[in-house]
Amino acid sequence: MSEKKALPIRLLKGFATFWWDFLVGDTPELFLAALLIIGSIATLRGMGDNTAAVITLPVFVICALAISLKRAVNAAKKK
């Protein structure tokens, strides 16, 4: 009977692990940046400020990618 309980738990754990690797992967800062960008743009748009949302979206994305690139370059230099 314990084997029947173990299979659903293993399946659930495998499912969660897949989504964690797919969404977060090797760069958790980009995942967090994407969540923050989406939240801030949705907040700006919800307040009715469409122009600010359109202007800040590329700025936030470029900043997030620059931070991620700097982190990757520093990690490569340490090796």
mmCIF file of N, CA, C and O in Angstrom:
data_model
loop_
_atom_site.group_PDB
_atom_site.id
_atom_site.type_symbol
_atom_site.label_atom_id
_atom_site.label_comp_id
_atom_site.label_asym_id
_atom_site.label_seq_id
_atom_site.Cartn_x
_atom_site.Cartn_y
_atom_site.Cartn_z
ATOM 1 N N MET A 1 0.823 -1.200 0.000
ATOM 2 C CA MET A 1 0.000 0.000 0.000
ATOM 3 C C MET A 1 0.864 1.259 0.000
ATOM 4 O O MET A 1 0.461 2.279 -0.520
ATOM 5 N N SER A 2 2.043 1.194 0.595
ATOM 6 C CA SER A 2 2.890 2.373 0.622
ATOM 7 C C SER A 2 3.425 2.716 -0.771
ATOM 8 O O SER A 2 3.769 3.843 -1.035
ATOM 9 N N GLU A 3 3.491 1.703 -1.672
ATOM 10 C CA GLU A 3 3.941 1.970 -3.034
ATOM 11 C C GLU A 3 2.925 2.815 -3.791
ATOM 12 O O GLU A 3 3.286 3.622 -4.631
ATOM 13 N N LYS A 4 1.635 2.656 -3.508
ATOM 14 C CA LYS A 4 0.614 3.459 -4.171
ATOM 15 C C LYS A 4 0.723 4.918 -3.762
ATOM 16 O O LYS A 4 0.472 5.811 -4.547
ATOM 17 N N LYS A 5 1.097 5.175 -2.537
ATOM 18 C CA LYS A 5 1.274 6.551 -2.084
ATOM 19 C C LYS A 5 2.568 7.141 -2.617
ATOM 20 O O LYS A 5 2.660 8.320 -2.867
ATOM 21 N N ALA A 6 3.560 6.291 -2.806
ATOM 22 C CA ALA A 6 4.856 6.801 -3.241
ATOM 23 C C ALA A 6 4.807 7.277 -4.690
ATOM 24 O O ALA A 6 5.463 8.250 -5.036
ATOM 25 N N LEU A 7 4.051 6.612 -5.557
ATOM 26 C CA LEU A 7 4.008 6.993 -6.962
ATOM 27 C C LEU A 7 3.427 8.391 -7.170
ATOM 28 O O LEU A 7 4.042 9.210 -7.853
ATOM 29 N N PRO A 8 2.278 8.734 -6.587
ATOM 30 C CA PRO A 8 1.779 10.103 -6.775
ATOM 31 C C PRO A 8 2.722 11.162 -6.212
ATOM 32 O O PRO A 8 2.870 12.238 -6.798
ATOM 33 N N ILE A 9 3.362 10.855 -5.126
ATOM 34 C CA ILE A 9 4.304 11.819 -4.548
ATOM 35 C C ILE A 9 5.499 12.004 -5.470
ATOM 36 O O ILE A 9 5.955 13.118 -5.713
ATOM 37 N N ARG A 10 6.002 10.902 -6.028
ATOM 38 C CA ARG A 10 7.120 10.999 -6.965
ATOM 39 C C ARG A 10 6.718 11.762 -8.226
ATOM 40 O O ARG A 10 7.498 12.556 -8.752
ATOM 41 N N LEU A 11 5.506 11.517 -8.716
ATOM 42 C CA LEU A 11 5.029 12.228 -9.900
ATOM 43 C C LEU A 11 4.889 13.719 -9.625
ATOM 44 O O LEU A 11 5.266 14.548 -10.453
ATOM 45 N N LEU A 12 4.337 14.047 -8.474
ATOM 46 C CA LEU A 12 4.188 15.455 -8.105
ATOM 47 C C LEU A 12 5.545 16.132 -7.949
ATOM 48 O O LEU A 12 5.752 17.251 -8.414
ATOM 49 N N LYS A 13 6.477 15.438 -7.328
ATOM 50 C CA LYS A 13 7.822 15.995 -7.155
ATOM 51 C C LYS A 13 8.509 16.170 -8.512
ATOM 52 O O LYS A 13 9.160 17.192 -8.752
ATOM 53 N N GLY A 14 8.361 15.216 -9.399
ATOM 54 C CA GLY A 14 8.942 15.331 -10.735
ATOM 55 C C GLY A 14 8.321 16.472 -11.515
ATOM 56 O O GLY A 14 9.017 17.208 -12.228
ATOM 57 N N PHE A 15 7.012 16.650 -11.393
ATOM 58 C CA PHE A 15 6.318 17.747 -12.061
ATOM 59 C C PHE A 15 6.817 19.095 -11.545
ATOM 60 O O PHE A 15 7.110 20.002 -12.334
ATOM 61 N N ALA A 16 6.926 19.217 -10.241
ATOM 62 C CA ALA A 16 7.406 20.463 -9.641
ATOM 63 C C ALA A 16 8.861 20.738 -10.023
ATOM 64 O O ALA A 16 9.229 21.881 -10.319
ATOM 65 N N THR A 17 9.676 19.700 -10.046
ATOM 66 C CA THR A 17 11.078 19.867 -10.425
ATOM 67 C C THR A 17 11.201 20.320 -11.875
ATOM 68 O O THR A 17 12.028 21.183 -12.201
ATOM 69 N N PHE A 18 10.386 19.745 -12.761
ATOM 70 C CA PHE A 18 10.412 20.158 -14.162
ATOM 71 C C PHE A 18 10.106 21.647 -14.288
ATOM 72 O O PHE A 18 10.813 22.382 -14.969
ATOM 73 N N TRP A 19 9.027 22.094 -13.637
ATOM 74 C CA TRP A 19 8.641 23.499 -13.774
ATOM 75 C C TRP A 19 9.658 24.427 -13.132
ATOM 76 O O TRP A 19 9.903 25.525 -13.624
ATOM 77 N N TRP A 20 10.266 24.012 -12.028
ATOM 78 C CA TRP A 20 11.307 24.828 -11.410
ATOM 79 C C TRP A 20 12.482 24.984 -12.373
ATOM 80 O O TRP A 20 12.978 26.087 -12.590
ATOM 81 N N ASP A 21 12.942 23.871 -12.961
ATOM 82 C CA ASP A 21 14.058 23.939 -13.902
ATOM 83 C C ASP A 21 13.683 24.725 -15.152
ATOM 84 O O ASP A 21 14.512 25.444 -15.712
ATOM 85 N N PHE A 22 12.460 24.593 -15.609
ATOM 86 C CA PHE A 22 12.023 25.279 -16.818
ATOM 87 C C PHE A 22 11.907 26.784 -16.595
ATOM 88 O O PHE A 22 12.341 27.572 -17.422
ATOM 89 N N LEU A 23 11.325 27.194 -15.479
ATOM 90 C CA LEU A 23 11.105 28.614 -15.224
ATOM 91 C C LEU A 23 12.313 29.315 -14.624
ATOM 92 O O LEU A 23 12.651 30.434 -15.013
ATOM 93 N N VAL A 24 12.962 28.686 -13.687
ATOM 94 C CA VAL A 24 14.068 29.322 -12.982
ATOM 95 C C VAL A 24 15.400 28.968 -13.631
ATOM 96 O O VAL A 24 16.185 29.840 -13.971
ATOM 97 N N GLY A 25 15.648 27.689 -13.808
ATOM 98 C CA GLY A 25 16.872 27.241 -14.471
ATOM 99 C C GLY A 25 18.127 27.684 -13.749
ATOM 100 O O GLY A 25 18.225 27.616 -12.526
ATOM 101 N N ASP A 26 19.093 28.175 -14.516
ATOM 102 C CA ASP A 26 20.382 28.581 -13.963
ATOM 103 C C ASP A 26 20.424 30.034 -13.527
ATOM 104 O O ASP A 26 21.394 30.467 -12.912
ATOM 105 N N THR A 27 19.414 30.794 -13.879
ATOM 106 C CA THR A 27 19.429 32.226 -13.588
ATOM 107 C C THR A 27 18.180 32.644 -12.814
ATOM 108 O O THR A 27 17.222 33.160 -13.395
ATOM 109 N N PRO A 28 18.176 32.428 -11.518
ATOM 110 C CA PRO A 28 16.998 32.816 -10.735
ATOM 111 C C PRO A 28 16.760 34.320 -10.725
ATOM 112 O O PRO A 28 15.637 34.768 -10.567
ATOM 113 N N GLU A 29 17.826 35.110 -10.953
ATOM 114 C CA GLU A 29 17.617 36.558 -10.959
ATOM 115 C C GLU A 29 16.773 36.999 -12.149
ATOM 116 O O GLU A 29 16.008 37.961 -12.046
ATOM 117 N N LEU A 30 16.872 36.305 -13.271
ATOM 118 C CA LEU A 30 16.031 36.659 -14.414
ATOM 119 C C LEU A 30 14.574 36.275 -14.177
ATOM 120 O O LEU A 30 13.662 36.964 -14.614
ATOM 121 N N PHE A 31 14.354 35.176 -13.477
ATOM 122 C CA PHE A 31 12.986 34.784 -13.133
ATOM 123 C C PHE A 31 12.352 35.816 -12.204
ATOM 124 O O PHE A 31 11.224 36.260 -12.431
ATOM 125 N N LEU A 32 13.093 36.228 -11.191
ATOM 126 C CA LEU A 32 12.577 37.247 -10.274
ATOM 127 C C LEU A 32 12.392 38.583 -10.981
ATOM 128 O O LEU A 32 11.411 39.290 -10.745
ATOM 129 N N ALA A 33 13.331 38.911 -11.859
ATOM 130 C CA ALA A 33 13.211 40.165 -12.620
ATOM 131 C C ALA A 33 11.963 40.144 -13.495
ATOM 132 O O ALA A 33 11.249 41.143 -13.592
ATOM 133 N N ALA A 34 11.702 39.004 -14.131
ATOM 134 C CA ALA A 34 10.510 38.903 -14.979
ATOM 135 C C ALA A 34 9.237 39.082 -14.157
ATOM 136 O O ALA A 34 8.307 39.781 -14.584
ATOM 137 N N LEU A 35 9.195 38.472 -12.976
ATOM 138 C CA LEU A 35 8.020 38.640 -12.111
ATOM 139 C C LEU A 35 7.852 40.096 -11.687
ATOM 140 O O LEU A 35 6.731 40.632 -11.697
ATOM 141 N N LEU A 36 8.951 40.742 -11.318
ATOM 142 C CA LEU A 36 8.881 42.147 -10.904
ATOM 143 C C LEU A 36 8.491 43.062 -12.066
ATOM 144 O O LEU A 36 7.711 43.998 -11.892
ATOM 145 N N ILE A 37 9.025 42.790 -13.236
ATOM 146 C CA ILE A 37 8.696 43.609 -14.404
ATOM 147 C C ILE A 37 7.224 43.463 -14.753
ATOM 148 O O ILE A 37 6.529 44.457 -14.984
ATOM 149 N N ILE A 38 6.744 42.224 -14.798
ATOM 150 C CA ILE A 38 5.335 42.001 -15.120
ATOM 151 C C ILE A 38 4.436 42.657 -14.087
ATOM 152 O O ILE A 38 3.441 43.305 -14.425
ATOM 153 N N GLY A 39 4.795 42.533 -12.805
ATOM 154 C CA GLY A 39 3.991 43.156 -11.751
ATOM 155 C C GLY A 39 3.986 44.666 -11.820
ATOM 156 O O GLY A 39 2.941 45.303 -11.665
ATOM 157 N N SER A 40 5.154 45.255 -12.074
ATOM 158 C CA SER A 40 5.209 46.719 -12.127
ATOM 159 C C SER A 40 4.491 47.260 -13.357
ATOM 160 O O SER A 40 3.801 48.287 -13.277
ATOM 161 N N ILE A 41 4.619 46.579 -14.490
ATOM 162 C CA ILE A 41 3.921 47.022 -15.698
ATOM 163 C C ILE A 41 2.414 46.864 -15.527
ATOM 164 O O ILE A 41 1.639 47.749 -15.927
ATOM 165 N N ALA A 42 1.993 45.770 -14.910
ATOM 166 C CA ALA A 42 0.555 45.578 -14.666
ATOM 167 C C ALA A 42 0.021 46.638 -13.707
ATOM 168 O O ALA A 42 -1.097 47.137 -13.884
ATOM 169 N N THR A 43 0.824 47.013 -12.714
ATOM 170 C CA THR A 43 0.407 48.053 -11.779
ATOM 171 C C THR A 43 0.288 49.402 -12.474
ATOM 172 O O THR A 43 -0.696 50.134 -12.286
ATOM 173 N N LEU A 44 1.289 49.725 -13.283
ATOM 174 C CA LEU A 44 1.228 50.993 -14.024
ATOM 175 C C LEU A 44 0.036 51.014 -14.970
ATOM 176 O O LEU A 44 -0.658 52.027 -15.096
ATOM 177 N N ARG A 45 -0.191 49.921 -15.645
ATOM 178 C CA ARG A 45 -1.314 49.857 -16.586
ATOM 179 C C ARG A 45 -2.641 49.904 -15.840
ATOM 180 O O ARG A 45 -3.592 50.535 -16.292
ATOM 181 N N GLY A 46 -2.701 49.286 -14.682
ATOM 182 C CA GLY A 46 -3.918 49.311 -13.876
ATOM 183 C C GLY A 46 -4.246 50.697 -13.364
ATOM 184 O O GLY A 46 -5.413 51.034 -13.152
ATOM 185 N N MET A 47 -3.227 51.509 -13.168
ATOM 186 C CA MET A 47 -3.435 52.880 -12.723
ATOM 187 C C MET A 47 -3.828 53.784 -13.886
ATOM 188 O O MET A 47 -4.112 54.959 -13.692
ATOM 189 N N GLY A 48 -3.812 53.217 -15.095
ATOM 190 C CA GLY A 48 -4.209 53.991 -16.260
ATOM 191 C C GLY A 48 -3.073 54.721 -16.932
ATOM 192 O O GLY A 48 -3.292 55.511 -17.841
ATOM 193 N N ASP A 49 -1.850 54.481 -16.514
ATOM 194 C CA ASP A 49 -0.701 55.166 -17.085
ATOM 195 C C ASP A 49 -0.038 54.269 -18.123
ATOM 196 O O ASP A 49 0.978 53.627 -17.876
ATOM 197 N N ASN A 50 -0.625 54.215 -19.303
ATOM 198 C CA ASN A 50 -0.143 53.351 -20.364
ATOM 199 C C ASN A 50 1.211 53.803 -20.908
ATOM 200 O O ASN A 50 2.059 52.984 -21.233
ATOM 201 N N THR A 51 1.426 55.102 -20.986
ATOM 202 C CA THR A 51 2.677 55.633 -21.523
ATOM 203 C C THR A 51 3.859 55.244 -20.633
ATOM 204 O O THR A 51 4.908 54.830 -21.135
ATOM 205 N N ALA A 52 3.693 55.356 -19.337
ATOM 206 C CA ALA A 52 4.776 54.981 -18.421
ATOM 207 C C ALA A 52 5.071 53.487 -18.518
ATOM 208 O O ALA A 52 6.233 53.074 -18.457
ATOM 209 N N ALA A 53 4.047 52.683 -18.702
ATOM 210 C CA ALA A 53 4.253 51.242 -18.836
ATOM 211 C C ALA A 53 5.033 50.921 -20.102
ATOM 212 O O ALA A 53 5.945 50.093 -20.085
ATOM 213 N N VAL A 54 4.713 51.591 -21.183
ATOM 214 C CA VAL A 54 5.401 51.344 -22.455
ATOM 215 C C VAL A 54 6.848 51.805 -22.387
ATOM 216 O O VAL A 54 7.742 51.163 -22.939
ATOM 217 N N ILE A 55 7.115 52.893 -21.692
ATOM 218 C CA ILE A 55 8.477 53.424 -21.601
ATOM 219 C C ILE A 55 9.320 52.601 -20.634
ATOM 220 O O ILE A 55 10.487 52.313 -20.907
ATOM 221 N N THR A 56 8.767 52.210 -19.511
ATOM 222 C CA THR A 56 9.561 51.516 -18.499
ATOM 223 C C THR A 56 9.813 50.049 -18.827
ATOM 224 O O THR A 56 10.804 49.491 -18.348
ATOM 225 N N LEU A 57 8.980 49.440 -19.639
ATOM 226 C CA LEU A 57 9.174 48.020 -19.953
ATOM 227 C C LEU A 57 10.542 47.747 -20.572
ATOM 228 O O LEU A 57 11.298 46.927 -20.034
ATOM 229 N N PRO A 58 10.933 48.413 -21.654
ATOM 230 C CA PRO A 58 12.264 48.115 -22.196
ATOM 231 C C PRO A 58 13.406 48.523 -21.267
ATOM 232 O O PRO A 58 14.450 47.871 -21.237
ATOM 233 N N VAL A 59 13.209 49.561 -20.491
ATOM 234 C CA VAL A 59 14.250 49.988 -19.547
ATOM 235 C C VAL A 59 14.470 48.908 -18.498
ATOM 236 O O VAL A 59 15.617 48.539 -18.196
ATOM 237 N N PHE A 60 13.397 48.379 -17.928
ATOM 238 C CA PHE A 60 13.508 47.311 -16.929
ATOM 239 C C PHE A 60 14.144 46.057 -17.519
ATOM 240 O O PHE A 60 14.986 45.415 -16.888
ATOM 241 N N VAL A 61 13.752 45.702 -18.730
ATOM 242 C CA VAL A 61 14.289 44.495 -19.359
ATOM 243 C C VAL A 61 15.782 44.650 -19.633
ATOM 244 O O VAL A 61 16.570 43.736 -19.357
ATOM 245 N N ILE A 62 16.196 45.789 -20.144
ATOM 246 C CA ILE A 62 17.615 46.021 -20.416
ATOM 247 C C ILE A 62 18.424 46.001 -19.122
ATOM 248 O O ILE A 62 19.520 45.428 -19.068
ATOM 249 N N CYS A 63 17.891 46.597 -18.074
ATOM 250 C CA CYS A 63 18.587 46.577 -16.773
ATOM 251 C C CYS A 63 18.722 45.154 -16.238
ATOM 252 O O CYS A 63 19.787 44.767 -15.738
ATOM 253 N N ALA A 64 17.661 44.369 -16.338
ATOM 254 C CA ALA A 64 17.702 42.993 -15.846
ATOM 255 C C ALA A 64 18.709 42.164 -16.627
ATOM 256 O O ALA A 64 19.490 41.391 -16.044
ATOM 257 N N LEU A 65 18.739 42.330 -17.940
ATOM 258 C CA LEU A 65 19.696 41.587 -18.748
ATOM 259 C C LEU A 65 21.128 42.040 -18.492
ATOM 260 O O LEU A 65 22.053 41.223 -18.478
ATOM 261 N N ALA A 66 21.328 43.322 -18.266
ATOM 262 C CA ALA A 66 22.672 43.821 -17.961
ATOM 263 C C ALA A 66 23.178 43.262 -16.635
ATOM 264 O O ALA A 66 24.349 42.862 -16.526
ATOM 265 N N ILE A 67 22.314 43.219 -15.649
ATOM 266 C CA ILE A 67 22.704 42.657 -14.349
ATOM 267 C C ILE A 67 23.032 41.175 -14.482
ATOM 268 O O ILE A 67 24.021 40.685 -13.933
ATOM 269 N N SER A 68 22.225 40.451 -15.244
ATOM 270 C CA SER A 68 22.476 39.032 -15.451
ATOM 271 C C SER A 68 23.779 38.804 -16.217
ATOM 272 O O SER A 68 24.545 37.897 -15.898
ATOM 273 N N LEU A 69 24.037 39.620 -17.211
ATOM 274 C CA LEU A 69 25.268 39.496 -17.982
ATOM 275 C C LEU A 69 26.483 39.793 -17.119
ATOM 276 O O LEU A 69 27.497 39.080 -17.180
ATOM 277 N N LYS A 70 26.406 40.825 -16.298
ATOM 278 C CA LYS A 70 27.512 41.162 -15.396
ATOM 279 C C LYS A 70 27.782 40.008 -14.431
ATOM 280 O O LYS A 70 28.934 39.662 -14.186
ATOM 281 N N ARG A 71 26.728 39.400 -13.925
ATOM 282 C CA ARG A 71 26.882 38.261 -13.017
ATOM 283 C C ARG A 71 27.552 37.086 -13.728
ATOM 284 O O ARG A 71 28.434 36.430 -13.182
ATOM 285 N N ALA A 72 27.147 36.824 -14.972
ATOM 286 C CA ALA A 72 27.725 35.715 -15.730
ATOM 287 C C ALA A 72 29.184 35.963 -16.060
ATOM 288 O O ALA A 72 30.013 35.054 -16.003
ATOM 289 N N VAL A 73 29.523 37.199 -16.408
ATOM 290 C CA VAL A 73 30.917 37.536 -16.729
ATOM 291 C C VAL A 73 31.788 37.389 -15.476
ATOM 292 O O VAL A 73 32.897 36.850 -15.539
ATOM 293 N N ASN A 74 31.298 37.858 -14.347
ATOM 294 C CA ASN A 74 32.066 37.726 -13.096
ATOM 295 C C ASN A 74 32.258 36.262 -12.730
ATOM 296 O O ASN A 74 33.331 35.869 -12.247
ATOM 297 N N ALA A 75 31.236 35.438 -12.944
ATOM 298 C CA ALA A 75 31.352 34.012 -12.632
ATOM 299 C C ALA A 75 32.346 33.342 -13.573
ATOM 300 O O ALA A 75 33.095 32.449 -13.154
ATOM 301 N N ALA A 76 32.371 33.767 -14.832
ATOM 302 C CA ALA A 76 33.321 33.176 -15.790
ATOM 303 C C ALA A 76 34.751 33.586 -15.479
ATOM 304 O O ALA A 76 35.688 32.805 -15.689
ATOM 305 N N LYS A 77 34.939 34.803 -14.976
ATOM 306 C CA LYS A 77 36.287 35.267 -14.630
ATOM 307 C C LYS A 77 36.852 34.500 -13.438
ATOM 308 O O LYS A 77 38.051 34.314 -13.331
ATOM 309 N N LYS A 78 35.979 34.070 -12.526
ATOM 310 C CA LYS A 78 36.429 33.356 -11.333
ATOM 311 C C LYS A 78 36.906 31.946 -11.664
ATOM 312 O O LYS A 78 37.667 31.370 -10.909
ATOM 313 N N LYS A 79 36.471 31.412 -12.777
ATOM 314 C CA LYS A 79 36.875 30.047 -13.145
ATOM 315 C C LYS A 79 38.227 29.978 -13.729
ATOM 316 O O LYS A 79 39.092 30.446 -13.923
#
